[in-house]
Structures are given as C-alpha cells and as structure tokens.
mmCIF file of N, CA and C in Angstrom:
data_model
loop_
_atom_site.group_PDB
_atom_site.id
_atom_site.type_symbol
_atom_site.label_atom_id
_atom_site.label_comp_id
_atom_site.label_asym_id
_atom_site.label_seq_id
_atom_site.Cartn_x
_atom_site.Cartn_y
_atom_site.Cartn_z
ATOM 1 N N UNK A 1 60.755 30.519 -47.886
ATOM 2 C CA UNK A 1 60.452 31.653 -47.346
ATOM 3 C C UNK A 1 58.669 32.125 -47.834
ATOM 4 N N UNK A 2 58.525 31.837 -48.865
ATOM 5 C CA UNK A 2 57.337 32.460 -49.708
ATOM 6 C C UNK A 2 56.268 31.769 -48.847
ATOM 7 N N UNK A 3 56.255 30.752 -48.472
ATOM 8 C CA UNK A 3 55.498 30.017 -47.387
ATOM 9 C C UNK A 3 55.067 30.651 -46.288
ATOM 10 N N UNK A 4 56.219 30.985 -45.581
ATOM 11 C CA UNK A 4 56.104 31.924 -44.307
ATOM 12 C C UNK A 4 55.360 33.129 -44.381
ATOM 13 N N UNK A 5 55.647 33.902 -45.917
ATOM 14 C CA UNK A 5 54.959 35.335 -45.889
ATOM 15 C C UNK A 5 53.507 34.867 -45.930
ATOM 16 N N UNK A 6 52.995 33.978 -46.750
ATOM 17 C CA UNK A 6 51.752 33.768 -46.841
ATOM 18 C C UNK A 6 50.861 33.272 -46.050
ATOM 19 N N UNK A 7 51.658 32.551 -44.927
ATOM 20 C CA UNK A 7 51.089 32.116 -43.449
ATOM 21 C C UNK A 7 50.964 33.487 -42.984
ATOM 22 N N UNK A 8 51.893 34.112 -42.862
ATOM 23 C CA UNK A 8 51.435 35.579 -42.148
ATOM 24 C C UNK A 8 50.392 36.307 -42.531
ATOM 25 N N UNK A 9 50.380 36.374 -44.002
ATOM 26 C CA UNK A 9 49.121 36.912 -44.396
ATOM 27 C C UNK A 9 47.693 36.532 -44.106
ATOM 28 N N UNK A 10 48.070 35.295 -44.062
ATOM 29 C CA UNK A 10 46.709 34.645 -43.388
ATOM 30 C C UNK A 10 46.404 34.936 -42.020
ATOM 31 N N UNK A 11 47.535 34.699 -41.275
ATOM 32 C CA UNK A 11 47.464 34.736 -39.634
ATOM 33 C C UNK A 11 46.799 36.485 -39.661
ATOM 34 N N UNK A 12 47.346 37.396 -40.415
ATOM 35 C CA UNK A 12 46.825 38.724 -40.228
ATOM 36 C C UNK A 12 45.662 38.949 -40.538
ATOM 37 N N UNK A 13 45.095 38.064 -41.734
ATOM 38 C CA UNK A 13 43.584 38.241 -41.873
ATOM 39 C C UNK A 13 42.777 37.478 -41.087
ATOM 40 N N UNK A 14 43.051 36.596 -40.904
ATOM 41 C CA UNK A 14 42.294 35.772 -39.233
ATOM 42 C C UNK A 14 41.728 36.888 -38.314
ATOM 43 N N UNK A 15 43.194 37.683 -37.710
ATOM 44 C CA UNK A 15 43.010 38.604 -36.672
ATOM 45 C C UNK A 15 42.071 39.688 -36.939
ATOM 46 N N UNK A 16 42.150 40.480 -38.182
ATOM 47 C CA UNK A 16 41.223 40.996 -38.573
ATOM 48 C C UNK A 16 39.495 40.847 -38.678
ATOM 49 N N UNK A 17 39.588 39.368 -39.071
ATOM 50 C CA UNK A 17 38.005 38.923 -39.016
ATOM 51 C C UNK A 17 37.751 39.036 -38.022
ATOM 52 N N UNK A 18 38.442 38.311 -36.971
ATOM 53 C CA UNK A 18 38.109 38.216 -35.359
ATOM 54 C C UNK A 18 37.813 39.569 -34.900
ATOM 55 N N UNK A 19 39.058 40.541 -34.879
ATOM 56 C CA UNK A 19 38.253 41.643 -34.618
ATOM 57 C C UNK A 19 37.112 42.280 -34.973
ATOM 58 N N UNK A 20 36.572 42.262 -36.352
ATOM 59 C CA UNK A 20 35.549 42.805 -36.832
ATOM 60 C C UNK A 20 34.429 42.046 -35.898
ATOM 61 N N UNK A 21 34.860 40.699 -36.221
ATOM 62 C CA UNK A 21 33.223 39.320 -35.310
ATOM 63 C C UNK A 21 33.519 39.971 -33.799
ATOM 64 N N UNK A 22 34.443 40.753 -33.187
ATOM 65 C CA UNK A 22 34.221 41.051 -31.748
ATOM 66 C C UNK A 22 33.384 42.480 -31.804
ATOM 67 N N UNK A 23 33.549 43.417 -32.748
ATOM 68 C CA UNK A 23 33.022 44.470 -32.826
ATOM 69 C C UNK A 23 31.490 44.250 -33.086
ATOM 70 N N UNK A 24 31.309 43.761 -33.940
ATOM 71 C CA UNK A 24 29.754 43.555 -34.354
ATOM 72 C C UNK A 24 29.022 42.836 -33.135
ATOM 73 N N UNK A 25 29.788 42.196 -32.257
ATOM 74 C CA UNK A 25 29.103 41.383 -31.425
ATOM 75 C C UNK A 25 28.262 42.627 -30.330
ATOM 76 N N UNK A 26 29.143 43.783 -30.154
ATOM 77 C CA UNK A 26 28.534 44.761 -29.201
ATOM 78 C C UNK A 26 26.988 45.301 -29.959
ATOM 79 N N UNK A 27 26.993 45.380 -30.968
ATOM 80 C CA UNK A 27 25.599 45.648 -31.444
ATOM 81 C C UNK A 27 24.471 44.611 -31.716
ATOM 82 N N UNK A 28 24.680 43.377 -31.346
ATOM 83 C CA UNK A 28 23.856 42.404 -31.494
ATOM 84 C C UNK A 28 23.380 42.359 -30.018
ATOM 85 N N UNK A 29 22.075 42.144 -29.869
ATOM 86 C CA UNK A 29 21.355 42.146 -28.881
ATOM 87 C C UNK A 29 20.407 40.500 -28.633
ATOM 88 N N UNK A 30 20.512 40.141 -27.213
ATOM 89 C CA UNK A 30 19.546 39.084 -26.810
ATOM 90 C C UNK A 30 18.755 39.724 -25.862
ATOM 91 N N UNK A 31 17.651 38.879 -25.561
ATOM 92 C CA UNK A 31 16.476 39.241 -24.593
ATOM 93 C C UNK A 31 16.629 37.830 -23.632
ATOM 94 N N UNK A 32 16.563 38.026 -22.456
ATOM 95 C CA UNK A 32 16.231 36.882 -21.714
ATOM 96 C C UNK A 32 14.938 37.254 -20.522
ATOM 97 N N UNK A 33 14.053 36.012 -20.904
ATOM 98 C CA UNK A 33 12.755 36.382 -20.163
ATOM 99 C C UNK A 33 12.614 35.520 -19.149
ATOM 100 N N UNK A 34 11.569 35.907 -18.419
ATOM 101 C CA UNK A 34 11.149 35.284 -17.101
ATOM 102 C C UNK A 34 9.587 35.347 -16.692
ATOM 103 N N UNK A 35 8.871 34.840 -15.663
ATOM 104 C CA UNK A 35 7.903 34.951 -15.696
ATOM 105 C C UNK A 35 6.720 34.741 -16.586
ATOM 106 N N UNK A 36 7.203 34.289 -18.114
ATOM 107 C CA UNK A 36 6.471 34.058 -19.269
ATOM 108 C C UNK A 36 6.308 35.674 -19.660
ATOM 109 N N UNK A 37 7.464 35.986 -19.491
ATOM 110 C CA UNK A 37 7.860 37.617 -20.535
ATOM 111 C C UNK A 37 7.239 38.904 -19.502
ATOM 112 N N UNK A 38 7.059 38.642 -18.771
ATOM 113 C CA UNK A 38 6.961 39.776 -17.308
ATOM 114 C C UNK A 38 8.106 40.566 -17.025
ATOM 115 N N UNK A 39 8.979 39.867 -17.218
ATOM 116 C CA UNK A 39 10.608 40.649 -16.978
ATOM 117 C C UNK A 39 11.348 40.173 -18.155
ATOM 118 N N UNK A 40 11.813 40.982 -18.911
ATOM 119 C CA UNK A 40 12.778 41.247 -19.885
ATOM 120 C C UNK A 40 13.960 41.724 -19.373
ATOM 121 N N UNK A 41 15.193 41.230 -19.881
ATOM 122 C CA UNK A 41 16.291 41.616 -19.765
ATOM 123 C C UNK A 41 16.987 41.701 -20.978
ATOM 124 N N UNK A 42 17.861 42.726 -21.578
ATOM 125 C CA UNK A 42 18.416 42.757 -22.890
ATOM 126 C C UNK A 42 19.892 43.107 -22.668
ATOM 127 N N UNK A 43 20.598 42.639 -23.506
ATOM 128 C CA UNK A 43 22.165 42.407 -23.247
ATOM 129 C C UNK A 43 22.718 42.557 -24.626
ATOM 130 N N UNK A 44 23.949 42.965 -24.795
ATOM 131 C CA UNK A 44 24.748 43.079 -26.059
ATOM 132 C C UNK A 44 25.603 41.785 -26.343
ATOM 133 N N UNK A 45 26.088 41.349 -26.806
ATOM 134 C CA UNK A 45 27.093 40.613 -27.400
ATOM 135 C C UNK A 45 28.588 40.692 -26.667
ATOM 136 N N UNK A 46 28.618 41.827 -25.588
ATOM 137 C CA UNK A 46 29.836 41.992 -25.096
ATOM 138 C C UNK A 46 29.372 41.722 -23.558
ATOM 139 N N UNK A 47 28.239 41.125 -23.778
ATOM 140 C CA UNK A 47 27.842 40.666 -21.887
ATOM 141 C C UNK A 47 27.446 42.269 -21.324
ATOM 142 N N UNK A 48 27.190 43.236 -21.880
ATOM 143 C CA UNK A 48 26.837 44.335 -21.072
ATOM 144 C C UNK A 48 25.389 44.507 -21.051
ATOM 145 N N UNK A 49 24.812 44.916 -19.596
ATOM 146 C CA UNK A 49 23.044 45.081 -20.032
ATOM 147 C C UNK A 49 22.696 46.318 -20.617
ATOM 148 N N UNK A 50 21.915 45.896 -21.084
ATOM 149 C CA UNK A 50 21.295 47.264 -22.228
ATOM 150 C C UNK A 50 20.046 47.676 -21.743
ATOM 151 N N UNK A 51 18.959 46.874 -20.983
ATOM 152 C CA UNK A 51 17.965 47.575 -20.357
ATOM 153 C C UNK A 51 17.211 46.408 -19.695
ATOM 154 N N UNK A 52 16.225 46.593 -18.728
ATOM 155 C CA UNK A 52 15.679 46.006 -18.191
ATOM 156 C C UNK A 52 14.036 45.997 -18.099
ATOM 157 N N UNK A 53 13.404 45.356 -18.754
ATOM 158 C CA UNK A 53 11.960 45.599 -18.710
ATOM 159 C C UNK A 53 10.749 45.185 -17.712
ATOM 160 N N UNK A 54 10.038 45.516 -16.779
ATOM 161 C CA UNK A 54 9.429 44.810 -15.868
ATOM 162 C C UNK A 54 7.478 45.313 -15.998
ATOM 163 N N UNK A 55 7.052 44.264 -16.052
ATOM 164 C CA UNK A 55 5.576 44.445 -16.415
ATOM 165 C C UNK A 55 4.881 45.150 -15.115
ATOM 166 N N UNK A 56 4.396 46.356 -15.146
ATOM 167 C CA UNK A 56 3.736 46.746 -13.808
ATOM 168 C C UNK A 56 2.743 45.897 -12.966
ATOM 169 N N UNK A 57 2.373 44.865 -13.736
ATOM 170 C CA UNK A 57 1.498 43.903 -12.973
ATOM 171 C C UNK A 57 2.349 42.968 -12.057
ATOM 172 N N UNK A 58 3.493 42.846 -11.993
ATOM 173 C CA UNK A 58 4.668 41.926 -11.105
ATOM 174 C C UNK A 58 5.226 42.586 -10.143
ATOM 175 N N UNK A 59 4.839 44.076 -9.926
ATOM 176 C CA UNK A 59 5.323 44.553 -9.053
ATOM 177 C C UNK A 59 4.450 44.516 -8.105
ATOM 178 N N UNK A 60 5.026 44.440 -6.940
ATOM 179 C CA UNK A 60 4.187 44.107 -5.558
ATOM 180 C C UNK A 60 5.059 44.197 -4.034
ATOM 181 N N UNK A 61 4.884 45.570 -4.011
ATOM 182 C CA UNK A 61 5.588 46.067 -2.695
ATOM 183 C C UNK A 61 5.812 44.975 -1.442
ATOM 184 N N UNK A 62 4.780 44.136 -1.420
ATOM 185 C CA UNK A 62 4.832 42.921 -0.393
ATOM 186 C C UNK A 62 5.475 41.920 -0.878
ATOM 187 N N UNK A 63 5.881 41.845 -1.960
ATOM 188 C CA UNK A 63 6.876 40.577 -2.276
ATOM 189 C C UNK A 63 7.801 40.889 -3.278
ATOM 190 N N UNK A 64 8.817 41.676 -2.902
ATOM 191 C CA UNK A 64 10.094 41.846 -3.739
ATOM 192 C C UNK A 64 10.609 40.847 -3.951
ATOM 193 N N UNK A 65 10.852 39.827 -3.425
ATOM 194 C CA UNK A 65 11.628 38.568 -3.506
ATOM 195 C C UNK A 65 11.257 38.218 -4.777
ATOM 196 N N UNK A 66 9.906 37.875 -4.977
ATOM 197 C CA UNK A 66 9.700 37.335 -6.318
ATOM 198 C C UNK A 66 10.083 38.363 -7.582
ATOM 199 N N UNK A 67 10.201 39.617 -7.476
ATOM 200 C CA UNK A 67 10.330 40.122 -8.521
ATOM 201 C C UNK A 67 11.973 40.234 -8.783
ATOM 202 N N UNK A 68 12.780 39.876 -7.498
ATOM 203 C CA UNK A 68 14.273 39.652 -7.455
ATOM 204 C C UNK A 68 14.473 38.618 -8.401
ATOM 205 N N UNK A 69 13.787 37.469 -7.989
ATOM 206 C CA UNK A 69 14.018 36.196 -8.591
ATOM 207 C C UNK A 69 13.794 36.061 -10.016
ATOM 208 N N UNK A 70 12.622 36.783 -10.561
ATOM 209 C CA UNK A 70 12.606 36.921 -11.991
ATOM 210 C C UNK A 70 13.464 37.708 -12.725
ATOM 211 N N UNK A 71 14.264 38.640 -12.121
ATOM 212 C CA UNK A 71 15.296 39.818 -12.610
ATOM 213 C C UNK A 71 16.370 38.692 -13.023
ATOM 214 N N UNK A 72 16.790 38.034 -11.735
ATOM 215 C CA UNK A 72 17.952 37.078 -11.733
ATOM 216 C C UNK A 72 17.648 35.834 -12.781
ATOM 217 N N UNK A 73 16.460 35.263 -12.889
ATOM 218 C CA UNK A 73 16.540 34.370 -13.924
ATOM 219 C C UNK A 73 16.345 34.927 -15.352
ATOM 220 N N UNK A 74 15.657 36.311 -15.349
ATOM 221 C CA UNK A 74 15.905 36.697 -16.873
ATOM 222 C C UNK A 74 17.238 37.064 -17.290
ATOM 223 N N UNK A 75 18.074 37.392 -16.307
ATOM 224 C CA UNK A 75 19.322 37.900 -16.365
ATOM 225 C C UNK A 75 20.642 37.096 -16.956
ATOM 226 N N UNK A 76 19.871 35.741 -16.190
ATOM 227 C CA UNK A 76 20.888 34.365 -16.334
ATOM 228 C C UNK A 76 20.512 33.712 -17.954
ATOM 229 N N UNK A 77 19.367 33.927 -18.270
ATOM 230 C CA UNK A 77 18.900 33.361 -19.555
ATOM 231 C C UNK A 77 19.519 34.189 -20.181
ATOM 232 N N UNK A 78 19.655 35.673 -20.435
ATOM 233 C CA UNK A 78 20.214 36.493 -21.385
ATOM 234 C C UNK A 78 21.621 36.125 -21.467
ATOM 235 N N UNK A 79 22.140 36.240 -20.210
ATOM 236 C CA UNK A 79 23.762 35.763 -20.210
ATOM 237 C C UNK A 79 24.049 34.398 -20.988
ATOM 238 N N UNK A 80 22.975 33.428 -20.965
ATOM 239 C CA UNK A 80 23.250 32.251 -21.754
ATOM 240 C C UNK A 80 23.283 32.220 -23.197
ATOM 241 N N UNK A 81 22.619 33.223 -23.387
ATOM 242 C CA UNK A 81 22.193 33.408 -25.072
ATOM 243 C C UNK A 81 23.422 34.158 -25.549
ATOM 244 N N UNK A 82 23.686 35.154 -24.587
ATOM 245 C CA UNK A 82 24.881 35.883 -25.129
ATOM 246 C C UNK A 82 26.286 35.036 -25.252
ATOM 247 N N UNK A 83 26.206 33.845 -24.571
ATOM 248 C CA UNK A 83 27.551 32.841 -24.649
ATOM 249 C C UNK A 83 27.208 32.068 -25.491
ATOM 250 N N UNK A 84 25.992 32.038 -25.910
ATOM 251 C CA UNK A 84 25.727 30.727 -27.207
ATOM 252 C C UNK A 84 26.241 32.119 -28.526
ATOM 253 N N UNK A 85 25.643 33.008 -28.392
ATOM 254 C CA UNK A 85 25.666 33.728 -29.569
ATOM 255 C C UNK A 85 27.433 34.016 -29.544
ATOM 256 N N UNK A 86 28.352 34.328 -28.864
ATOM 257 C CA UNK A 86 29.587 34.527 -28.912
ATOM 258 C C UNK A 86 30.312 33.061 -29.394
ATOM 259 N N UNK A 87 30.004 32.009 -29.000
ATOM 260 C CA UNK A 87 30.423 30.979 -29.232
ATOM 261 C C UNK A 87 30.092 30.523 -30.643
ATOM 262 N N UNK A 88 29.082 30.661 -31.257
ATOM 263 C CA UNK A 88 28.409 30.892 -32.566
ATOM 264 C C UNK A 88 29.557 31.750 -33.234
ATOM 265 N N UNK A 89 29.538 33.222 -33.106
ATOM 266 C CA UNK A 89 30.208 33.814 -33.944
ATOM 267 C C UNK A 89 31.580 33.798 -34.143
ATOM 268 N N UNK A 90 32.295 33.447 -32.516
ATOM 269 C CA UNK A 90 33.758 33.408 -32.469
ATOM 270 C C UNK A 90 34.054 31.935 -32.902
ATOM 271 N N UNK A 91 33.493 31.018 -32.798
ATOM 272 C CA UNK A 91 33.570 29.594 -32.925
ATOM 273 C C UNK A 91 34.612 29.231 -34.219
ATOM 274 N N UNK A 92 34.350 29.948 -35.096
ATOM 275 C CA UNK A 92 34.686 29.485 -36.377
ATOM 276 C C UNK A 92 36.153 30.070 -36.390
ATOM 277 N N UNK A 93 36.409 30.733 -35.269
ATOM 278 C CA UNK A 93 38.085 31.264 -35.566
ATOM 279 C C UNK A 93 38.656 30.313 -34.693
ATOM 280 N N UNK A 94 37.908 29.533 -33.642
ATOM 281 C CA UNK A 94 38.688 28.524 -32.825
ATOM 282 C C UNK A 94 38.417 27.503 -32.943
ATOM 283 N N UNK A 95 37.602 26.912 -33.583
ATOM 284 C CA UNK A 95 37.357 25.710 -34.220
ATOM 285 C C UNK A 95 36.688 25.025 -32.894
ATOM 286 N N UNK A 96 35.891 25.635 -32.177
ATOM 287 C CA UNK A 96 35.054 25.245 -31.434
ATOM 288 C C UNK A 96 35.405 25.227 -29.937
ATOM 289 N N UNK A 97 36.427 25.420 -29.920
ATOM 290 C CA UNK A 97 37.496 25.291 -28.636
ATOM 291 C C UNK A 97 36.921 26.676 -27.911
ATOM 292 N N UNK A 98 36.591 26.498 -26.637
ATOM 293 C CA UNK A 98 36.447 27.486 -25.903
ATOM 294 C C UNK A 98 37.780 28.026 -25.044
ATOM 295 N N UNK A 99 38.358 28.937 -25.451
ATOM 296 C CA UNK A 99 39.336 29.715 -24.888
ATOM 297 C C UNK A 99 39.081 30.999 -24.070
ATOM 298 N N UNK A 100 39.693 30.289 -22.692
ATOM 299 C CA UNK A 100 39.161 31.611 -21.416
ATOM 300 C C UNK A 100 39.947 33.036 -21.806
ATOM 301 N N UNK A 101 39.292 33.878 -21.735
ATOM 302 C CA UNK A 101 40.098 34.922 -21.765
ATOM 303 C C UNK A 101 39.657 35.664 -23.250
ATOM 304 N N UNK A 102 39.623 34.805 -24.348
ATOM 305 C CA UNK A 102 39.507 35.449 -25.540
ATOM 306 C C UNK A 102 38.394 36.073 -25.984
ATOM 307 N N UNK A 103 37.241 36.020 -25.187
ATOM 308 C CA UNK A 103 36.037 36.895 -25.633
ATOM 309 C C UNK A 103 35.566 37.646 -24.622
#
C-alpha cells in the first residue's frame, strides 16, 4: 500500500508539472517569416496568432496573391515552430510519444 501512495504522489507531481509547462507555453512565442523577413507572423505556444508584420514594400494592390502567399508561408512556418516547441517542452512528460489532443 505504501508503494501505491508513493506512486500516486509521483503521478500528482507529474500532473502539476505538466499543467505548469502548458501554462508557460502561452507566454513563449515563435516568429515565422517569409520572403526574406518581409512578412512575420508571431504565435504563442498555444497556437494563438499574436501578430502579423508586413513590410510596406511588399504591399502591391495589383498583386494581392503574392502577399497572401507570403502570409500563408510565414504562418505555416510559425505553426511548425510552435509544434516543435510543444514537442520539446511536453515531450519530457510523454517520453516523445505524440499523444493527439493532449496539447
């Protein structure tokens, strides 16, 4: 019975550490860029968009499609970086397993 109590304490501690790590992800940010940095997308570790920066020289009213493509590329790069950040920060709790819906 003593081992069971000790195991339950360890599980509770791990749950608390996971909750803290997930909370900290909200304050970590990544920046995805495209077009050599003319478009920047900032996201936090919860995959929330925090901001978009667009250099004025790439705003061409006659070529909106190019700007759309740059924003999409920067967003996708930022999303990839967030996923890597989450896997790094939370992987220590899952042993590197990708558990859908956990994060």
